[in-house]
Coordinates of C-alpha atoms in Angstrom, one line a residue:
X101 CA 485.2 73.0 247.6
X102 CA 487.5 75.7 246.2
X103 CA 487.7 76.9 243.0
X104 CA 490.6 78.0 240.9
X105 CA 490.8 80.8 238.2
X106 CA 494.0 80.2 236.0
X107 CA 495.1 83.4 234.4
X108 CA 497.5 81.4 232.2
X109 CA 497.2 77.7 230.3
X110 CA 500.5 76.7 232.3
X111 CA 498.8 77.8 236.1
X112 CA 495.8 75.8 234.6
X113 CA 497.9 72.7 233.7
X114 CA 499.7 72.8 237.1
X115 CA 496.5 73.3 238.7
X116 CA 495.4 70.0 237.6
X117 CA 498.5 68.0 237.7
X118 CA 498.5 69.2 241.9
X119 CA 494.5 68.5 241.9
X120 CA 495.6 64.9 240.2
X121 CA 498.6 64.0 242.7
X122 CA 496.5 64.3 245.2
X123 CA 493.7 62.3 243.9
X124 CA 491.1 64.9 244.4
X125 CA 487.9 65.3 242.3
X126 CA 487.8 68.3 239.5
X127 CA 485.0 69.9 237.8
X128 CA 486.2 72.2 235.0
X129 CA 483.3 75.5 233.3
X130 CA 483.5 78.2 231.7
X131 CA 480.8 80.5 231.9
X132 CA 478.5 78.1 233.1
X133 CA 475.8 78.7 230.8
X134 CA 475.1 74.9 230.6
X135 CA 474.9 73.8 233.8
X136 CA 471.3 72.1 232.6
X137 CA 473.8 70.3 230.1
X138 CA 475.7 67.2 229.8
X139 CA 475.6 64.6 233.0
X140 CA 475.1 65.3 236.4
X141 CA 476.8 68.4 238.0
X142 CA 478.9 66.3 240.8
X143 CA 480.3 67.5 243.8
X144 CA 484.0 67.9 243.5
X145 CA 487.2 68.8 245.8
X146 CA 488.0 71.9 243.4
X147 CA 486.2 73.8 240.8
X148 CA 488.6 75.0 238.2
X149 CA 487.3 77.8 236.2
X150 CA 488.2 79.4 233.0
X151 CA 486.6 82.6 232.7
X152 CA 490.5 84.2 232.9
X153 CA 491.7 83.1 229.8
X154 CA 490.1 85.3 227.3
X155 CA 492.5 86.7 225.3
X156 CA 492.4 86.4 221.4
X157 CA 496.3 84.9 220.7
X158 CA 496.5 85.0 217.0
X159 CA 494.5 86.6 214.3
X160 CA 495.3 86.4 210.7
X161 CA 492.3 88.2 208.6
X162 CA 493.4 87.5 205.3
X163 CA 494.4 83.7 206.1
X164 CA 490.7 83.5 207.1
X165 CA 492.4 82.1 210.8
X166 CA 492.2 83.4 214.7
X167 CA 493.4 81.5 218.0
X168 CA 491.2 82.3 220.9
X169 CA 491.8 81.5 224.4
X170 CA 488.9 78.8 225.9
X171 CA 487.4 81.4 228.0
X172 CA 486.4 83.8 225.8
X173 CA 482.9 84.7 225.5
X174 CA 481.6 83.6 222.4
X175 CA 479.6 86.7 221.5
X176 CA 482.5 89.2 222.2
X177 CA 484.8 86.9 219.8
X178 CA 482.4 87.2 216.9
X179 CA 481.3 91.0 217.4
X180 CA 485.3 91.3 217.5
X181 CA 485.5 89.0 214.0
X182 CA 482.4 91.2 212.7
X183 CA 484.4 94.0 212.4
X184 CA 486.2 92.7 209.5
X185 CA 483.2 91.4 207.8
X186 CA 484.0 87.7 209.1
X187 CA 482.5 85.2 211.9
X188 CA 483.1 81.9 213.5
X189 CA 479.9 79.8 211.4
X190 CA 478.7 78.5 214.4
X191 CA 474.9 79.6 216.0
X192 CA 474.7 77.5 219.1
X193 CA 472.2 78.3 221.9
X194 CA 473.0 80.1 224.9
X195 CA 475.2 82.5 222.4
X196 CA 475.2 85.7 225.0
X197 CA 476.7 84.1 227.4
X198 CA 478.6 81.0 226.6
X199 CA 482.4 80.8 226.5
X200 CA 484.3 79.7 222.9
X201 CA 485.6 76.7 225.0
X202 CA 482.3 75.8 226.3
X203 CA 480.5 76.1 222.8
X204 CA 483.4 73.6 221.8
X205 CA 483.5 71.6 224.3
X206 CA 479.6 70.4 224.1
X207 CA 480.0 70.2 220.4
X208 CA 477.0 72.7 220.5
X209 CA 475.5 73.9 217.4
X210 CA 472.3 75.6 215.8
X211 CA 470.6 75.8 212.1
X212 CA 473.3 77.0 210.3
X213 CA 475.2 73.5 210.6
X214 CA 473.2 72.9 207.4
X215 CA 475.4 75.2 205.7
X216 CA 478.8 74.7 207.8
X217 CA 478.7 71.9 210.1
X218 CA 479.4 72.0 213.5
X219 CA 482.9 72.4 215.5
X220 CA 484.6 69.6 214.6
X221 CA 484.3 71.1 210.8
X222 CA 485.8 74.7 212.1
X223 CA 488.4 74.1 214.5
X224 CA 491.3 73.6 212.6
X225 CA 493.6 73.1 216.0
X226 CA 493.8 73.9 219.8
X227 CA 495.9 73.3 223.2
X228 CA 494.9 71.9 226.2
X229 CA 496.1 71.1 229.5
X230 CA 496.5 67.4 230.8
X231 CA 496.2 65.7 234.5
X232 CA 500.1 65.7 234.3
X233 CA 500.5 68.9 233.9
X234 CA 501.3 69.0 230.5
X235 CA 500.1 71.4 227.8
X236 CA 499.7 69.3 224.5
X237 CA 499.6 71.5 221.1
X238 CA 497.8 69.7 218.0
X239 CA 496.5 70.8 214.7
X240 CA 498.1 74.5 213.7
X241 CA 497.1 77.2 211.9
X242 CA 496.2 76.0 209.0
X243 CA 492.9 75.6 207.1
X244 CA 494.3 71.6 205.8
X245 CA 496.5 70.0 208.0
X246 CA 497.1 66.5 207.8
X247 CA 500.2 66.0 209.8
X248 CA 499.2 62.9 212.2
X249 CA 495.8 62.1 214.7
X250 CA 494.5 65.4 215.6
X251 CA 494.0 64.9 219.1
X252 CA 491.9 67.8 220.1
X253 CA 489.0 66.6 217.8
X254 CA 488.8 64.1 220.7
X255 CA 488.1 67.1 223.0
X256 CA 485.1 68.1 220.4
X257 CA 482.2 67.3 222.5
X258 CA 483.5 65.8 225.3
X259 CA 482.4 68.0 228.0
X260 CA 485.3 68.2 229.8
X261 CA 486.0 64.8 230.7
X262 CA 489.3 64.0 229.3
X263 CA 491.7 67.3 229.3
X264 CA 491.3 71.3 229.5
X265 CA 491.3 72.8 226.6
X266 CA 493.1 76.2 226.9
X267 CA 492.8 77.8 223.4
X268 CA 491.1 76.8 220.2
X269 CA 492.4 77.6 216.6
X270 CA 489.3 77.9 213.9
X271 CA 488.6 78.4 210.1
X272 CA 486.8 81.8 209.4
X273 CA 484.1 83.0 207.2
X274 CA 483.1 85.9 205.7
X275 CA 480.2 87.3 206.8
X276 CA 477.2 86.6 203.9
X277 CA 476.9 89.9 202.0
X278 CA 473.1 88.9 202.3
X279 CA 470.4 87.0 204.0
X280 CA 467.0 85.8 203.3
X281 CA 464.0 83.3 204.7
X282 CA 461.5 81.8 203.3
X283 CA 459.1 80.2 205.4
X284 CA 456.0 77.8 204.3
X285 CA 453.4 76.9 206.7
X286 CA 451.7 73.2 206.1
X287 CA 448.5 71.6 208.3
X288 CA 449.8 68.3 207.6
X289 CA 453.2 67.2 208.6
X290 CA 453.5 65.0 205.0
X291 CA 452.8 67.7 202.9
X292 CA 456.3 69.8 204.9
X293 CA 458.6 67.0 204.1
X294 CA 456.9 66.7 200.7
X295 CA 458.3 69.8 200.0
X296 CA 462.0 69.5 202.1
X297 CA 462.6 66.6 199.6
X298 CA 461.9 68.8 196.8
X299 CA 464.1 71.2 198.1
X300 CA 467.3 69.0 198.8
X301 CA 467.1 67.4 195.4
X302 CA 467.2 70.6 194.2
X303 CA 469.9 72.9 193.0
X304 CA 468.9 75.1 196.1
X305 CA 471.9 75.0 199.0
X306 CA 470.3 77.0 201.8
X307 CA 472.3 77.3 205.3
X308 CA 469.6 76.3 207.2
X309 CA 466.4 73.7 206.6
X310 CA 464.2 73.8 210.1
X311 CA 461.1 71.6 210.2
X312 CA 459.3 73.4 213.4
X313 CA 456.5 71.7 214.8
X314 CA 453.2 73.7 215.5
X315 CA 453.3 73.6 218.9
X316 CA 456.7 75.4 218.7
X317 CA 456.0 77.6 215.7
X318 CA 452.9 78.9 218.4
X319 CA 455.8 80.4 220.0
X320 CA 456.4 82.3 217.2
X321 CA 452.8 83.4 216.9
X322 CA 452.6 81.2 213.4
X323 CA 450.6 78.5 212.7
X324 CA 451.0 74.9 211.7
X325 CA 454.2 72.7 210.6
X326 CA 456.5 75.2 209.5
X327 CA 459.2 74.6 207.6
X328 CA 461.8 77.3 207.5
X329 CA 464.9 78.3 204.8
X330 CA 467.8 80.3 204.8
X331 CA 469.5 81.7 201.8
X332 CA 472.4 83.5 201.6
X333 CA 474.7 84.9 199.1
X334 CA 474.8 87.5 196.0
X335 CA 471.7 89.7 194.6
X336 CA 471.5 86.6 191.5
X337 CA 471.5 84.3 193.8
X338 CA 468.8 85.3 196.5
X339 CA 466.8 85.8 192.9
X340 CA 467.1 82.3 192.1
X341 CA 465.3 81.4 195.6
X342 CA 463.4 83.8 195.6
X343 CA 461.9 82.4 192.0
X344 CA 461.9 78.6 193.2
X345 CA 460.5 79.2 196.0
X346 CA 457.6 82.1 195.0
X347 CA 454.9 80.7 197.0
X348 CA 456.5 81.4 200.8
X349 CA 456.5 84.0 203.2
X350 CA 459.7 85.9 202.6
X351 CA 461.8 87.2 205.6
X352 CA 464.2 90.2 205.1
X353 CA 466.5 92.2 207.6
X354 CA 465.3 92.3 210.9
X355 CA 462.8 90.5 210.8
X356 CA 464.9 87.2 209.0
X357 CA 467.6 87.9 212.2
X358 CA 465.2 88.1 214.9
X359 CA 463.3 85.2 213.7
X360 CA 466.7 82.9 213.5
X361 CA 467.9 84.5 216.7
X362 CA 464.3 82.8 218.4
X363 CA 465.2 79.7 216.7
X364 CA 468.6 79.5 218.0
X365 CA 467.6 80.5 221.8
X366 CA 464.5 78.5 221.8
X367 CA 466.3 76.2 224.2
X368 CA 467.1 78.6 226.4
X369 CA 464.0 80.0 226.1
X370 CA 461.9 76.6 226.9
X371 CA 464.3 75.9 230.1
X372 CA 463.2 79.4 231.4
X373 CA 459.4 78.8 231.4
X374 CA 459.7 75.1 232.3
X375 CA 461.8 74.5 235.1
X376 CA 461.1 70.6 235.2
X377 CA 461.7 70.7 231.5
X378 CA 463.8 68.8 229.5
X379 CA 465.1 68.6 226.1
X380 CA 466.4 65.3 224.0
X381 CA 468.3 65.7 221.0
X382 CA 467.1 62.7 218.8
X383 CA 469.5 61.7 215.4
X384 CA 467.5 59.8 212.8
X385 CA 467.5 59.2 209.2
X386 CA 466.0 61.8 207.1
X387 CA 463.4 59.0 206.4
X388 CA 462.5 58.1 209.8
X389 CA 462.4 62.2 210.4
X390 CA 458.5 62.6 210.1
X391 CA 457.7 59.4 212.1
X392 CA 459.8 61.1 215.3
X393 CA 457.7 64.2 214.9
X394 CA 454.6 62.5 214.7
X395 CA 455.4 60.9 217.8
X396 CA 456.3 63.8 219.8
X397 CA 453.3 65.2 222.2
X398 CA 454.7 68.6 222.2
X399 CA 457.3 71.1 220.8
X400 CA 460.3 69.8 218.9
X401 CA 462.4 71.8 216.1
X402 CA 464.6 69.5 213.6
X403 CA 467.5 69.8 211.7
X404 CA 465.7 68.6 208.8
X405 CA 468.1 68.2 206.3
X406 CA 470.6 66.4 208.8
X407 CA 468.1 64.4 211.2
X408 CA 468.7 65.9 214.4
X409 CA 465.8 67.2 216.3
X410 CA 465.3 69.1 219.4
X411 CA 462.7 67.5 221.4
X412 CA 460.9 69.2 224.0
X413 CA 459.2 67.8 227.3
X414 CA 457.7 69.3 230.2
X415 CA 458.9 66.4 232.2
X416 CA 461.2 63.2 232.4
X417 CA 457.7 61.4 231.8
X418 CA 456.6 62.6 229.2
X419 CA 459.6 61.0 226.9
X420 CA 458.7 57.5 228.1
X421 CA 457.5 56.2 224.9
X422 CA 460.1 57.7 222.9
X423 CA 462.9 56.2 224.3
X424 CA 461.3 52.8 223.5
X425 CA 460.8 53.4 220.0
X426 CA 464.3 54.7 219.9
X427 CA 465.5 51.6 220.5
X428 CA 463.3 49.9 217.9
X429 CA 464.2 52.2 215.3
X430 CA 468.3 52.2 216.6
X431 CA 468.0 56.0 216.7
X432 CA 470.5 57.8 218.7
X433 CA 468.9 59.6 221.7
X434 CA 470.4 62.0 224.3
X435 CA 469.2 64.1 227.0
X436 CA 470.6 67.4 226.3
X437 CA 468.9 69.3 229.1
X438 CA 467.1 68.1 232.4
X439 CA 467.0 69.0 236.1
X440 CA 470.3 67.9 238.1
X441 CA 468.4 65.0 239.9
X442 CA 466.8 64.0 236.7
X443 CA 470.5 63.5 235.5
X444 CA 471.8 61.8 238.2
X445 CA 469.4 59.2 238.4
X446 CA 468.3 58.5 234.9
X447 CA 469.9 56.9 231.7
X448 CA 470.7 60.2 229.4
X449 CA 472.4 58.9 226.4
X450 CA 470.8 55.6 224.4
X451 CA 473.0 54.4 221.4
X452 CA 471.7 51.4 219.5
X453 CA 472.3 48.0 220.7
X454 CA 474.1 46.6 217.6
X455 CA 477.9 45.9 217.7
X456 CA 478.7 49.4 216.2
X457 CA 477.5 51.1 218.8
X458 CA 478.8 49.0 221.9
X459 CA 482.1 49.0 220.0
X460 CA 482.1 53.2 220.1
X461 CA 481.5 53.4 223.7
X462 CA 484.3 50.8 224.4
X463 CA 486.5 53.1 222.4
X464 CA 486.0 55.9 224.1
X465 CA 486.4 54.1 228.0
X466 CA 489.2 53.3 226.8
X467 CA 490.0 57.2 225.7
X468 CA 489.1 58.3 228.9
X469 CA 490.9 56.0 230.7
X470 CA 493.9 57.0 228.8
X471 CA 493.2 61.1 229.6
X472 CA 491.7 60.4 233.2
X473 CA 492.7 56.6 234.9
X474 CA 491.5 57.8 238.1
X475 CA 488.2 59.2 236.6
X476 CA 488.5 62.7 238.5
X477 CA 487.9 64.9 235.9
X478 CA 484.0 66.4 235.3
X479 CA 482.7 62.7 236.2
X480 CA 479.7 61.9 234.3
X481 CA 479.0 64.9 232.8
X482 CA 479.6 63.5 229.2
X483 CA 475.8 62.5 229.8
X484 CA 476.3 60.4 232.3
X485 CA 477.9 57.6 230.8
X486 CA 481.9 58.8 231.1

């Protein structure tokens, strides 16, 4: 296999268009930082690469705007942004060594999507290079743009499967002038969402709402179901929290980042020790939330004020169960992480089996099919399915 660097989007674009002519197979990375990730790592004819294109293009401080090329690593961009008191809102895993494309391109995200969302609510535009050998340009520079389909949002998550994506516009923010945690440890699971309802009916908007189950909070040497805020914003307004929410553990300066930071990396983290491990990212209602963690033997953190959880197995095994109640319950359930043969052998991605959901993967077979008719571009690693 050979592998390309492009040092420009147009060598990258004629690098696949060549690939494509000569029907030969393509796997496309950045830093590599989630190999684990996704579908089945295939072997390919050529491995194209975009570690080269790291430049920042455009930056506009006080339009709250920046275009970055796709291999950029994602911790140099925001300790560039930081300098100016502003940030990409985005805390995905893997942060020290992820590229910006890669972070985009698995739609990847951490607690603070509470508070901002995820990619597809940041990037504001982006170009990326086809099988042809063209480079398309959608979206601008723009906070609001509403000129036409913005193709690249099809890109947003996609793992590489349909197009390269060479550099990526975003909305910034400014960094919060403060921080603060508040952290309230519960023996029974009922009595931690007792308390996130109170919260979200509340007049409290906290960034980030993490339900962490006690196995997993022993990895922060604490105890029980913990349930975990973030608050940011003016001295007045950390006072209000710090008021409503009087009876918690309050976190402040280092020791609210580091705890966050553990939060954020706990996948990486987990995949280190547990090298049979896997992780399934599960969406639910917010109702059907505390039945998912009562059914999971082991660690899992969740999203709990958007029903995404992180579920954490020692082995393919040991998720058995939970898939079939899944299905029951028409949750959404992906593997996120799992050894290679795991992936290439097993069914990673379950969507319910209503007409919805069969008419959303049609849609997007038919997407691919438009990007990729020859299906040679990173096969199967949009979790094994496309």
């Amino acid at each position: 296999m050979s592998c390309v660097t492009p040092t420009s989007a147009e060598s990258l674009a004629s690098a696949l268009r060549e690939a494509a002519a000569a029907r030969r197979s393509i796997s496309v990375f950045g830093n590599d930082s989630k190999r684990l990730g996704g579908g089945p790592v295939l072997p390919t004819d050529i491995s194209i690469s975009t570690a080269s294109l790291r430049r920042v293009l455009q930056y506009e401080p006080r339009d709250l705007t920046i275009s970055v090329e796709a291999g950029m690593p994602f911790a140099e961009l925001q300790a560039l942004l930081a300098k100016n008191g502003q940030m990409i809102a985005l805390d995905p895993p893997f942060s020290s060594r992820a590229t910006i494309g890669g972070v985009v391109a698995a739609n990847a995200s951490g607690p603070m999507r509470r508070g901002y969302g995820t990619a597809r609510d940041l990037v504001i535009g982006m170009s990326f290079a086809m099988l042809d050998g063209r480079v398309v340009k959608t979206g601008g520079m723009v906070v609001k743009n509403v000129a036409g389909l913005d193709m690249g949002k099809l890109l947003i998550g996609s793992f590489g499967t349909l197009a390269v994506m060479t550099n990526i516009n975003f909305r910034l923010h400014s960094l919060p002038a403060a921080c603060r945690t508040y952290l309230f440890s519960y023996p029974a699971l009922a009595a931690a969402i007792e308390r996130r309802d109170k919260i979200l009916k509340s007049v409290l908007q906290p960034v980030a709402l993490d339900l962490i189950s006690p196995t997993a909070a022993a990895r922060f040497d604490r105890r029980g179901h913990i349930l975990a805020l973030r608050a940011t914003g003016s001295p007045a307004v950390l006072a209000r929290y710090s008021r409503d929410l009087s009876d918690a553990e309050e976190l402040t300066e280092e020791k609210e980042t580091e705890f966050w930071q553990s939060v954020r990396e706990f996948t990486p983290d987990f995949l280190l020790r547990q090298h049979e491990g896997v992780v399934l990212r599960v969406s639910t209602t917010l109702k059907d939330l505390p039945l998912l963690v009562s059914l999971v033997p082991g660690a899992c953190i969740s999203r709990a004020a958007s029903g995404i959880t992180y579920v954490y197995l020692s082995s393919w095994q040991g998720g058995a169960s939970l898939w079939k109640v899944a299905a029951e319950r028409k949750w959404i359930i992906t593997a996120e992480f799992a050894p290679n043969d795991i992936r290439r052998s097993a069914s990673l991605w379950q969507l319910p089996k209503s007409e919805p959901g069969a008419a959303t993967f049609a849609m997007m077979e038919k997407v691919k099919h438009m990007f990729d008719p020859d299906n040679l571009l990173n096969r199967l690693r949009l979790y094994g399915r496309i």
